[in-house]
GROMACS .gro file of C-alpha atoms in nm:
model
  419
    1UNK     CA    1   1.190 -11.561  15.831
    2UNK     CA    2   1.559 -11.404  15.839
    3UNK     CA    3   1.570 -11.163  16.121
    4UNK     CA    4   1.638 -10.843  16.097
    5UNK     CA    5   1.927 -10.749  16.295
    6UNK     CA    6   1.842 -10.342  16.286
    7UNK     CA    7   1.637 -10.218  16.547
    8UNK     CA    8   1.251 -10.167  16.391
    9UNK     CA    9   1.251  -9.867  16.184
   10UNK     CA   10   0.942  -9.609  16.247
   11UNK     CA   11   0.990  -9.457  15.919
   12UNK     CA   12   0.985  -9.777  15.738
   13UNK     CA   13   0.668  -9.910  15.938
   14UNK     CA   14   0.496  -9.549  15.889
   15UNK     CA   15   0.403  -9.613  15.509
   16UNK     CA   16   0.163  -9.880  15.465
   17UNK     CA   17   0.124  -9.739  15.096
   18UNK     CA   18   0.477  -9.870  14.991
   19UNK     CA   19   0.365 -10.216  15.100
   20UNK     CA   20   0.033 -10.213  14.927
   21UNK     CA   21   0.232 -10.101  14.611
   22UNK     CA   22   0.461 -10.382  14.603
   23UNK     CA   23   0.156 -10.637  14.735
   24UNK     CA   24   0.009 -10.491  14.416
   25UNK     CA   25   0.305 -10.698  14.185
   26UNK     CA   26   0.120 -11.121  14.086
   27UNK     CA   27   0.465 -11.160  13.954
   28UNK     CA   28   0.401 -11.258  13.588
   29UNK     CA   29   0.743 -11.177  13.461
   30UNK     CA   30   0.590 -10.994  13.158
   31UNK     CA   31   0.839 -10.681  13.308
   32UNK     CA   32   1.185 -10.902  13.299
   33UNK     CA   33   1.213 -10.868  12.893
   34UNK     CA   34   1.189 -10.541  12.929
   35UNK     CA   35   1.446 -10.448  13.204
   36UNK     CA   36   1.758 -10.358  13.144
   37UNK     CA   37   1.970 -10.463  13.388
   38UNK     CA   38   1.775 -10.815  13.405
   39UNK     CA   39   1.865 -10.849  12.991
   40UNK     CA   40   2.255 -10.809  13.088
   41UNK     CA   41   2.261 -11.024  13.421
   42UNK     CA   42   1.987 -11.269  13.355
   43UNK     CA   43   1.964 -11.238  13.768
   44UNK     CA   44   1.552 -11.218  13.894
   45UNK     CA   45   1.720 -11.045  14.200
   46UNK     CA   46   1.799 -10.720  13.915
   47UNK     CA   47   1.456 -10.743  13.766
   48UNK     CA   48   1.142 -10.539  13.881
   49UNK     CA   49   0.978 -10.837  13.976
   50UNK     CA   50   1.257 -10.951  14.210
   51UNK     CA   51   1.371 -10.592  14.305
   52UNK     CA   52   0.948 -10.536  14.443
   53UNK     CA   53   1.025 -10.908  14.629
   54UNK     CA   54   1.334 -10.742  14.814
   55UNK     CA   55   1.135 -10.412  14.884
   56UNK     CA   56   0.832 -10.611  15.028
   57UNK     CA   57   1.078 -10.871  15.245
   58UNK     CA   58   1.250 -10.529  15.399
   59UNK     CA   59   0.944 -10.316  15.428
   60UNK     CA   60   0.789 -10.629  15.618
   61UNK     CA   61   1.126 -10.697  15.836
   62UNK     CA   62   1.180 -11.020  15.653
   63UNK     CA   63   1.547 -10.904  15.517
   64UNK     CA   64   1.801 -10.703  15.664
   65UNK     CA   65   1.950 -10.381  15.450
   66UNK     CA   66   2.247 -10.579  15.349
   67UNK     CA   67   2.524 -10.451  15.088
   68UNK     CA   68   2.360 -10.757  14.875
   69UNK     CA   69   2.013 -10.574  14.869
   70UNK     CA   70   2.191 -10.252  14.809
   71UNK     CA   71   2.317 -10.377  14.544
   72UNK     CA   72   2.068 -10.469  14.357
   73UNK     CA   73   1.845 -10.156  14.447
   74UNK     CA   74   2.128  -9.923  14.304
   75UNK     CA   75   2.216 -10.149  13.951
   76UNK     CA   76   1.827  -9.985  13.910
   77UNK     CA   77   1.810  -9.716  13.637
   78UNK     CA   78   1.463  -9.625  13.724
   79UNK     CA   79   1.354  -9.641  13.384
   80UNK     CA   80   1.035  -9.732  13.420
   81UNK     CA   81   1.027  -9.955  13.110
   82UNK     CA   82   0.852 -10.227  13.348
   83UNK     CA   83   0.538 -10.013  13.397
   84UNK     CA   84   0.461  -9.994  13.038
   85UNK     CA   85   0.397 -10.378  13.049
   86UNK     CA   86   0.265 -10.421  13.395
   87UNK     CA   87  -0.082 -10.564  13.355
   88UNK     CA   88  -0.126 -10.478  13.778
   89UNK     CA   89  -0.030 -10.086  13.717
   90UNK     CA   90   0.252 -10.110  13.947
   91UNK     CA   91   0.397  -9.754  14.065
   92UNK     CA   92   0.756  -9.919  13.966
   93UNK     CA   93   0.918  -9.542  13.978
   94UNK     CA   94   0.728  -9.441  14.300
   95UNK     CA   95   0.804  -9.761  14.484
   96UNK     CA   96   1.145  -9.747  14.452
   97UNK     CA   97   1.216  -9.405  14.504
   98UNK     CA   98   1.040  -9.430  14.809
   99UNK     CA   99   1.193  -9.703  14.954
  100UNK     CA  100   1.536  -9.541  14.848
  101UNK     CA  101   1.453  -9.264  15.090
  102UNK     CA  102   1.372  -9.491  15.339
  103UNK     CA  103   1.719  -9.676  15.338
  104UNK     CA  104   1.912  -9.365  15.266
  105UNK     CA  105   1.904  -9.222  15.644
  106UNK     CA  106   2.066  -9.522  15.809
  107UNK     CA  107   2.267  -9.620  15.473
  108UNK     CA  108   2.690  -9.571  15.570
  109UNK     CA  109   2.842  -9.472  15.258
  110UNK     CA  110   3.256  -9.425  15.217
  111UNK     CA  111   3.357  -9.061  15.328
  112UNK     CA  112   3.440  -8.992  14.995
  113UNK     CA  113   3.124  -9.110  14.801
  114UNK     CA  114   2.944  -8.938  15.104
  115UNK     CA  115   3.140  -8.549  15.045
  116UNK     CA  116   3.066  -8.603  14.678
  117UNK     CA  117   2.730  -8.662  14.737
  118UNK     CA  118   2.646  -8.351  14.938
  119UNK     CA  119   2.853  -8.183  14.717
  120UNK     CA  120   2.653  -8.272  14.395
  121UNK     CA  121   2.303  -8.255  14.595
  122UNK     CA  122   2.364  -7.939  14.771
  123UNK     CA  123   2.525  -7.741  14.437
  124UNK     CA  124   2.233  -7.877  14.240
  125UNK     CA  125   1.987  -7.722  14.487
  126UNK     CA  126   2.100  -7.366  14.522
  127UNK     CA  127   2.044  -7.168  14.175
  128UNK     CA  128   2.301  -6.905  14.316
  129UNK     CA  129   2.567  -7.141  14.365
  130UNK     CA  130   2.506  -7.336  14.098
  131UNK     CA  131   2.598  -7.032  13.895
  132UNK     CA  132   2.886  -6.965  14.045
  133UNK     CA  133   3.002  -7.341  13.965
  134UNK     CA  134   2.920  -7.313  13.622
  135UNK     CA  135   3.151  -6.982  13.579
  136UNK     CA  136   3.459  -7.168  13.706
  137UNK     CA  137   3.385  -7.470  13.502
  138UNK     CA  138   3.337  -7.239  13.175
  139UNK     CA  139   3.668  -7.042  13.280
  140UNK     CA  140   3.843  -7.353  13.378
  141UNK     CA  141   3.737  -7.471  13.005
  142UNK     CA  142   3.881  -7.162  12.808
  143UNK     CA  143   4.194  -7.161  13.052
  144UNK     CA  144   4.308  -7.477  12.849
  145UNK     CA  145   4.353  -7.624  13.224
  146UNK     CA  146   4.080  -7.919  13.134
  147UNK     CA  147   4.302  -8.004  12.895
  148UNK     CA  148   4.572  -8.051  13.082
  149UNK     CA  149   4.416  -8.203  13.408
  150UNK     CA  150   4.287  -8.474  13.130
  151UNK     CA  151   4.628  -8.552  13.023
  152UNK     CA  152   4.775  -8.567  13.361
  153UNK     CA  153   4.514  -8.764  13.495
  154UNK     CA  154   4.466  -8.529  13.746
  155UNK     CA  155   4.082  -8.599  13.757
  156UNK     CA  156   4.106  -8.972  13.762
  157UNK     CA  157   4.340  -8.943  14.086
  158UNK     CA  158   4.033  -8.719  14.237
  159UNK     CA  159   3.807  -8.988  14.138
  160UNK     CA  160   3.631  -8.716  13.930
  161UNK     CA  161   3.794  -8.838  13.574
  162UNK     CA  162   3.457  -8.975  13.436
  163UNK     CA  163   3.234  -8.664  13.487
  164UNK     CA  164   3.536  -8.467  13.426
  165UNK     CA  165   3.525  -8.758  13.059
  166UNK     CA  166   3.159  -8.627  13.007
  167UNK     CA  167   3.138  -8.244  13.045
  168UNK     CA  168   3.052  -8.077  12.741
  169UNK     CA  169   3.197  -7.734  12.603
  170UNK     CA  170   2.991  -7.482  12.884
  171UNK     CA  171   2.859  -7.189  12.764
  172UNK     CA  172   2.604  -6.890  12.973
  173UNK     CA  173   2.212  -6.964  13.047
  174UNK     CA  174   1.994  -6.815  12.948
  175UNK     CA  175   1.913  -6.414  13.088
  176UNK     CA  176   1.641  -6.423  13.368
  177UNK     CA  177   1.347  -6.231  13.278
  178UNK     CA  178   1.141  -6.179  12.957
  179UNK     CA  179   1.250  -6.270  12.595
  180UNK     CA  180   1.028  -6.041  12.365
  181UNK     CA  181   0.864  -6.252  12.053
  182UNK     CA  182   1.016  -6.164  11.719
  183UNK     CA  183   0.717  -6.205  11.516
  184UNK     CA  184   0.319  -6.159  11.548
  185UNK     CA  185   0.261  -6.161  11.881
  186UNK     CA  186   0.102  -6.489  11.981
  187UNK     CA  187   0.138  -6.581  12.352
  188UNK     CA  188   0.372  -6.597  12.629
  189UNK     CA  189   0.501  -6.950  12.809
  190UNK     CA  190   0.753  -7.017  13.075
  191UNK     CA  191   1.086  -7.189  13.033
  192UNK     CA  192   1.211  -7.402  13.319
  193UNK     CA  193   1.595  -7.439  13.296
  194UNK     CA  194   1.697  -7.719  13.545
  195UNK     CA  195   2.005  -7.781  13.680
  196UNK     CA  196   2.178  -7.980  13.475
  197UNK     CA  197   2.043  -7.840  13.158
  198UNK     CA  198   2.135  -7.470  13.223
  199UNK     CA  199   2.514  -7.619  13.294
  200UNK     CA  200   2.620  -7.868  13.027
  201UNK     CA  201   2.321  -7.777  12.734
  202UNK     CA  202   2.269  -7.389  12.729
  203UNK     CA  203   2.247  -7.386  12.409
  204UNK     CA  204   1.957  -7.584  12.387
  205UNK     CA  205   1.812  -7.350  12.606
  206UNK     CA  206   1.906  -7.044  12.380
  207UNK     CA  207   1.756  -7.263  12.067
  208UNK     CA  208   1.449  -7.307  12.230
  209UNK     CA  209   1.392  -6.930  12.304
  210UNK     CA  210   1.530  -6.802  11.928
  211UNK     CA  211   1.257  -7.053  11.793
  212UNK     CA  212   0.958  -6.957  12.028
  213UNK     CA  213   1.052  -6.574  11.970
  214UNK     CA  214   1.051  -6.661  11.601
  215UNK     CA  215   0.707  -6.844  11.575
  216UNK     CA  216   0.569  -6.512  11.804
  217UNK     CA  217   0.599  -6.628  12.162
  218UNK     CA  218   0.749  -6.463  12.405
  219UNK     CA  219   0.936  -6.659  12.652
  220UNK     CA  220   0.887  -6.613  13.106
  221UNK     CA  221   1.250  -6.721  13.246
  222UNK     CA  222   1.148  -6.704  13.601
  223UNK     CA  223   1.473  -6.549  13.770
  224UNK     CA  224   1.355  -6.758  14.114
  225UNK     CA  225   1.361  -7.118  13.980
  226UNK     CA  226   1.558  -7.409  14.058
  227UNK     CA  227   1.637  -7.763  14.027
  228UNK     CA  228   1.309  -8.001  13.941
  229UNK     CA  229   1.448  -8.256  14.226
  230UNK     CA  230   1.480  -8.485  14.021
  231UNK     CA  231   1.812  -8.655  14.126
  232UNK     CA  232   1.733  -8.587  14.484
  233UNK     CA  233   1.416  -8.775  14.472
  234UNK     CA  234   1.562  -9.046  14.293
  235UNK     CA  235   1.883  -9.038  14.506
  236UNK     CA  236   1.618  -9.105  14.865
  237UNK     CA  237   1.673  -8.694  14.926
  238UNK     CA  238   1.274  -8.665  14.895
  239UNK     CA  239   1.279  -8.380  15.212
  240UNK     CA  240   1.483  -8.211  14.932
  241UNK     CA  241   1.300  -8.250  14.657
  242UNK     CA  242   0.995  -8.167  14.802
  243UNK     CA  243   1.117  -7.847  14.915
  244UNK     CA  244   1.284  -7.796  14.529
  245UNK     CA  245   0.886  -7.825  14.403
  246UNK     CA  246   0.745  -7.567  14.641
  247UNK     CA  247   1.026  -7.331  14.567
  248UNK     CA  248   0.930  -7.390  14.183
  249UNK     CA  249   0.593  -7.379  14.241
  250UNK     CA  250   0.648  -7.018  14.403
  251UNK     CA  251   0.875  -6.881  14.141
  252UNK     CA  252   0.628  -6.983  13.901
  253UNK     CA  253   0.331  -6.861  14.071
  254UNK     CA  254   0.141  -6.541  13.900
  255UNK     CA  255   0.337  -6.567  13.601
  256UNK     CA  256   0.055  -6.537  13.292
  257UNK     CA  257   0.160  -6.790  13.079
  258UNK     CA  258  -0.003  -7.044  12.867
  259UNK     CA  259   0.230  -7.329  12.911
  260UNK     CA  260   0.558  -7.373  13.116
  261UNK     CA  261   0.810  -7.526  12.867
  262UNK     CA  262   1.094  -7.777  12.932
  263UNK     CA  263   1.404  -7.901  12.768
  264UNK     CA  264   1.508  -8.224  12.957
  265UNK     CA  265   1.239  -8.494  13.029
  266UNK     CA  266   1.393  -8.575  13.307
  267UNK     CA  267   1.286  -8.248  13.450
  268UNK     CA  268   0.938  -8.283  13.292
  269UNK     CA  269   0.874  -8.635  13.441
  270UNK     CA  270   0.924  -8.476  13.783
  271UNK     CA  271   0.788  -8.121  13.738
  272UNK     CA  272   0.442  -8.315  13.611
  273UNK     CA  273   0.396  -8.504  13.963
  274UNK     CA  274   0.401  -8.182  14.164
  275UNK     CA  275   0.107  -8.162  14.412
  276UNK     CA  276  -0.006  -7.915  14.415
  277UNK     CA  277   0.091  -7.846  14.011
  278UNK     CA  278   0.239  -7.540  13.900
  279UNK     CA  279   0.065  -7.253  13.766
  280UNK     CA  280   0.046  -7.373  13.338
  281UNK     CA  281   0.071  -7.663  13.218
  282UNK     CA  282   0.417  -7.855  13.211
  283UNK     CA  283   0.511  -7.943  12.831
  284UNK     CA  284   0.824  -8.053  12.652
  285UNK     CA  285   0.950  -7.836  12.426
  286UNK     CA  286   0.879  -8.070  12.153
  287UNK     CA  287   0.515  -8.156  12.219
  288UNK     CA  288   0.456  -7.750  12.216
  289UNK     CA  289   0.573  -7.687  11.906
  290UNK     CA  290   0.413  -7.932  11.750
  291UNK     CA  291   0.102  -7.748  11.816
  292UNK     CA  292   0.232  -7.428  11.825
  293UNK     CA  293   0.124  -7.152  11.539
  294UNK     CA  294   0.338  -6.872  11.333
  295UNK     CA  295   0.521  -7.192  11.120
  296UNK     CA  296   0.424  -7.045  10.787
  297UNK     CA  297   0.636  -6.714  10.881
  298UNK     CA  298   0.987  -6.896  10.916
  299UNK     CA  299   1.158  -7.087  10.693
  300UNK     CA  300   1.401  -7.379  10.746
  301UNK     CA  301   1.707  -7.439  10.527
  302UNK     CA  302   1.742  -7.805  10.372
  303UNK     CA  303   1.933  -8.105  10.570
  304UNK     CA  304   1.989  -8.359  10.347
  305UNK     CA  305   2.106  -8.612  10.583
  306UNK     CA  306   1.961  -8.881  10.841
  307UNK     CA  307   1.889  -8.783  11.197
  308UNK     CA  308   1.841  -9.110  11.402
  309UNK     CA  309   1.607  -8.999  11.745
  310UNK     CA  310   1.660  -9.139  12.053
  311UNK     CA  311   1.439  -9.215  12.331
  312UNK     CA  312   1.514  -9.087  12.619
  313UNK     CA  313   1.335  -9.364  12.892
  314UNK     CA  314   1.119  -9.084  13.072
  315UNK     CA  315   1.002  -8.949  12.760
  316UNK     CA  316   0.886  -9.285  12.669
  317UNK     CA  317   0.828  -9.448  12.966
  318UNK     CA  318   0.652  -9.153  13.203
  319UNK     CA  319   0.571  -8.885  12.953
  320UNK     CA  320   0.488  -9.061  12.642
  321UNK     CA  321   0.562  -8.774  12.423
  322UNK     CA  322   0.791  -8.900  12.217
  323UNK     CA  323   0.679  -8.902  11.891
  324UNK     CA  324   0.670  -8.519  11.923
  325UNK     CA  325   1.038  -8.473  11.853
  326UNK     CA  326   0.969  -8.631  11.544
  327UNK     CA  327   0.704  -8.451  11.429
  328UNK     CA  328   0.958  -8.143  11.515
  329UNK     CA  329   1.245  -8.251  11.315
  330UNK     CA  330   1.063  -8.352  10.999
  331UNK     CA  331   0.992  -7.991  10.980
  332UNK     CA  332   1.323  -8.010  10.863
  333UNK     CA  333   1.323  -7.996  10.432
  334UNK     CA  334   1.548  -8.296  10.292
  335UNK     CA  335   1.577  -8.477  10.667
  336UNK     CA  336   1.550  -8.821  10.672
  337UNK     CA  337   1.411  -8.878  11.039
  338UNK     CA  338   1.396  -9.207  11.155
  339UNK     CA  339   1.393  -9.421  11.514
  340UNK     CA  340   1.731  -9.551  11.629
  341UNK     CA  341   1.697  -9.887  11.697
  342UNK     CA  342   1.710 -10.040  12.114
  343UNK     CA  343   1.482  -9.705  12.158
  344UNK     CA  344   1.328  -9.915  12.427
  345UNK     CA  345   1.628  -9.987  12.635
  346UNK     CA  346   1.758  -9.715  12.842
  347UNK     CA  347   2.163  -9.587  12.721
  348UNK     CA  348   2.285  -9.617  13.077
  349UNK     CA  349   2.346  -9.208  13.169
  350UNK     CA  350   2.000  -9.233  13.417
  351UNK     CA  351   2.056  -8.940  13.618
  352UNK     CA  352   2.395  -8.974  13.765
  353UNK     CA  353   2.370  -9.345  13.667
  354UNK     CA  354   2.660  -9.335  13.469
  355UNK     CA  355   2.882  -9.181  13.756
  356UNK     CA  356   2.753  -9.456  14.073
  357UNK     CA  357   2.725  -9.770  13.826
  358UNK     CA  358   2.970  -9.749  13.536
  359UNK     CA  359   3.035 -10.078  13.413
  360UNK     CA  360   2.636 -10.135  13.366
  361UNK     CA  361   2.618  -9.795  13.235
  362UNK     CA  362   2.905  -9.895  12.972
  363UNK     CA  363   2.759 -10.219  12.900
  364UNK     CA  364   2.405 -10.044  12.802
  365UNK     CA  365   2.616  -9.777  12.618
  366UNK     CA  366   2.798 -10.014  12.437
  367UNK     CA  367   2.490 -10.098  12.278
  368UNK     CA  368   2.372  -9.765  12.205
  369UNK     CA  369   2.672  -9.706  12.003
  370UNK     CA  370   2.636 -10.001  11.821
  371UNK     CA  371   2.267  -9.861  11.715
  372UNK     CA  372   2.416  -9.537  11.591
  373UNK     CA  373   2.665  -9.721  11.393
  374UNK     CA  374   2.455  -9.934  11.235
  375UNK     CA  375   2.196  -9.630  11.144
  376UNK     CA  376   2.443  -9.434  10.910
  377UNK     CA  377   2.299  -9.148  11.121
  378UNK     CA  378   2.554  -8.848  11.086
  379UNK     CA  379   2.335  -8.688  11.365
  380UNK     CA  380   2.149  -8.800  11.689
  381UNK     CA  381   1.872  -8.629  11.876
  382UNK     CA  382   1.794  -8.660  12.226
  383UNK     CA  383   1.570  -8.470  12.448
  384UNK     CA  384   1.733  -8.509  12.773
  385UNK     CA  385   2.081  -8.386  12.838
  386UNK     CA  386   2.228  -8.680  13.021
  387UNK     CA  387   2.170  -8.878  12.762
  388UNK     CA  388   2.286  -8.668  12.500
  389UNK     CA  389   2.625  -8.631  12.742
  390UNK     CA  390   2.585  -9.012  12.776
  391UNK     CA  391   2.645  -9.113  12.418
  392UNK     CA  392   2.903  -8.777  12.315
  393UNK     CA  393   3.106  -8.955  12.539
  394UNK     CA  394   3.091  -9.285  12.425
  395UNK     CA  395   3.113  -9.181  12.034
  396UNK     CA  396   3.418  -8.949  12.157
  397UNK     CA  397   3.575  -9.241  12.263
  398UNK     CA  398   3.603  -9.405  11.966
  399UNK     CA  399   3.628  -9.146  11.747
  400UNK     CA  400   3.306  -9.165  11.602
  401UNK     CA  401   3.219  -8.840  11.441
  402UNK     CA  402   2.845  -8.799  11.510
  403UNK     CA  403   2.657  -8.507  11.631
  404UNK     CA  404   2.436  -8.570  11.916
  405UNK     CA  405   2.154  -8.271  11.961
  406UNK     CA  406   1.854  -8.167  12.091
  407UNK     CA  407   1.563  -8.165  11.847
  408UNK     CA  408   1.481  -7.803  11.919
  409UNK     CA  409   1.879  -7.714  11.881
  410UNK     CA  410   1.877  -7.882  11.513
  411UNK     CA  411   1.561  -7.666  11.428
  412UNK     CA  412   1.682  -7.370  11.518
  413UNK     CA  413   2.008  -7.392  11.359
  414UNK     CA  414   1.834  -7.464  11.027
  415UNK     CA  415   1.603  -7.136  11.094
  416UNK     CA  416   1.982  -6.926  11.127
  417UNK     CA  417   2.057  -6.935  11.500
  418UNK     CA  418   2.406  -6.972  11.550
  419UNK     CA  419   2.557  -7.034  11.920
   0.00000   0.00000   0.00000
């Protein structure tokens, strides 16, 4: 046994759960195939069956919290690929997360990496804020000074030139409040905006209202909601995120709707483990219209073109609703919809993957790209927003014109909504 040359941790001995999740693991190596990070290293310590071996040896005081075991705890995406194979059922995505917010107290981080943190955590977490960020950013984009802090390099000297490399053009979120139904009355649902999504992919949000108000919904933006928690739970800020869910869970409380709609499945993998749930069921956007009536009073105008969909890993992996954005898209007349290949390998963004881990993230992306290529796709849809961020900037880089959309966005524009 190695000893451990940290004083015993309380917090770490207090959850016996953790422990029994990892004890869970027989270590088959059915998951390695099927990880990511183990496909590009061909290293057992950055596979899920060697990552739940480092987890157990720390949880158990066998291993100290060295920068090696960090190391291989952050190259995780948290995809959750591994669980889909896991004959034991192993909580991959709880286990981790959890022991991320065990290690995250005591973890010493560089001063800079340590501002930028509580910078991104604590914008992300406070709506108000939030949208006073995003009306800078959208001013600071029509100013023509993004431009120019590109060119000078400005951002790479603030170590901020890669999400400075990935913002999108910003436009306004959605109004708060309700968004009348154009047609036959048929219902009312709730859209959650996020964080993320209400910043950098508005106009999704906007798409997915026109099209509910068009099929006769009326659409619930509850003016008190915030971030899902999603990075902070992933990032070991659980405290956080667990306060995120019960503000969510009050803004959302009373509200008579029939469903509470989503646009990122990021956000839907996280708002669909709240306990206690919120008020309506939690669906992607997708997987409601694909049920959803009033389709014989719109009509869509031709797209005679192939759209290649992507996977995003929680959609897959957690939510298993993917095949509803393809049931959404061959709405489309003339659309030739079809898988892009890889769809079971995650693109690298992962939250703020692509920000803390960028030459894995690259090396997954590089990939990705390679997929659209090879497709002949002239458009890509994705139905999370840091992936669809993720690839624009890696076709952007090589000049590769191809659209990359949310499923709900391409609908729309074929039923006449224009940005």
């Amino acid at each position: 046994m190695i000893p451990d040359p940290q004083p015993p941790s309380p917090a770490r001995d207090d959850h016996p759960l953790l422990r029994q999740e990892a004890a869970r693991c027989v270590a088959c190596g059915l998951c390695l195939p099927h990880c990511p990070t183990y496909r590009k290293t061909l290293s057992e310590a950055d596979s899920p069956r060697g990552r739940i071996f480092l987890m157990a040896a720390w949880l158990e005081h066998k291993l100290p919290l060295s920068p090696q075991l960090l190391g291989h705890l952050d190259l995780c995406l948290a995809c959750r690929a591994c669980e889909n194979v896991c004959p034991s059922r192993v909580r991959y995505g709880q286990l981790v997360d959890g022991v991320r917010a065990l290690i995250e107290p005591g973890r010493r981080r560089p001063g800079v990496q340590r501002m930028l943190r509580r910078l991104l955590f604590g914008t992300l977490a406070r709506p108000r804020l939030l949208q006073g960020v995003g009306r800078l950013l959208r001013a600071w984009q029509r100013s023509g000074l993004q431009a120019l802090a590109r060119g000078s390099h400005l951002l790479d000297a603030l170590g901020l030139g890669r999400a400075g490399a990935h913002l999108p053009p910003l436009a306004s979120p959605p109004r708060n409040g309700l968004h009348p139904a154009r047609a036959e009355p048929r219902g009312t649902v709730g859209l959650f905006l996020g964080c993320v999504a209400r910043l950098s992919d508005a106009e999704t949000l906007h798409a997915a209202i026109f099209v509910l108000n068009r099929l006769g919904y009326a659409v619930q933006v509850a003016p008190r909601q915030t971030c899902c928690g999603a990075l902070h739970e992933h990032g070991g800020e659980q405290e956080t995120a667990q306060r995120l869910a019960q503000e969510n869970r009050a803004a959302f409380a009373g509200q008579d709707v029939q469903a509470i709609i989503h646009t990122a499945s990021g956000c839907g993998a996280t708002l669909a483990t709240y306990a206690p749930p919120l008020a309506a069921p939690v669906l992607d956007i997708s997987a409601f219209l694909a049920t959803a009536q009033g389709w014989e009073q719109v009509s869509l105008a031709p797209l005679e073109q192939t759209i290649a969909v992507h996977e995003p890993c929680l959609s897959r992996n957690a939510l298993h609703d993917q095949d509803a954005a393809y049931a959404l898209l061959r709405r489309i007349p003339g659309a030739t919809v079809t898988a892009l290949a890889s769809n079971d390998q995650c693109c690298g963004a992962a939250g703020i993957y692509a920000l803390t881990q960028p030459e894995m993230a690259d090396e997954l992306l590089r990939d990705k790209i390679d997929a659209i290529k090879a497709s002949g796709a002239r458009t890509i849809a994705t139905s999370n927003p840091g992936c669809a961020m993720h690839l624009a900037f890696g076709l952007q880089a090589e000049g590769w014109k191809v659209a990359v959309l949310h499923p709900v966005t391409l609908v729309a524009r074929q039923m006449g909504y224009e940005k």
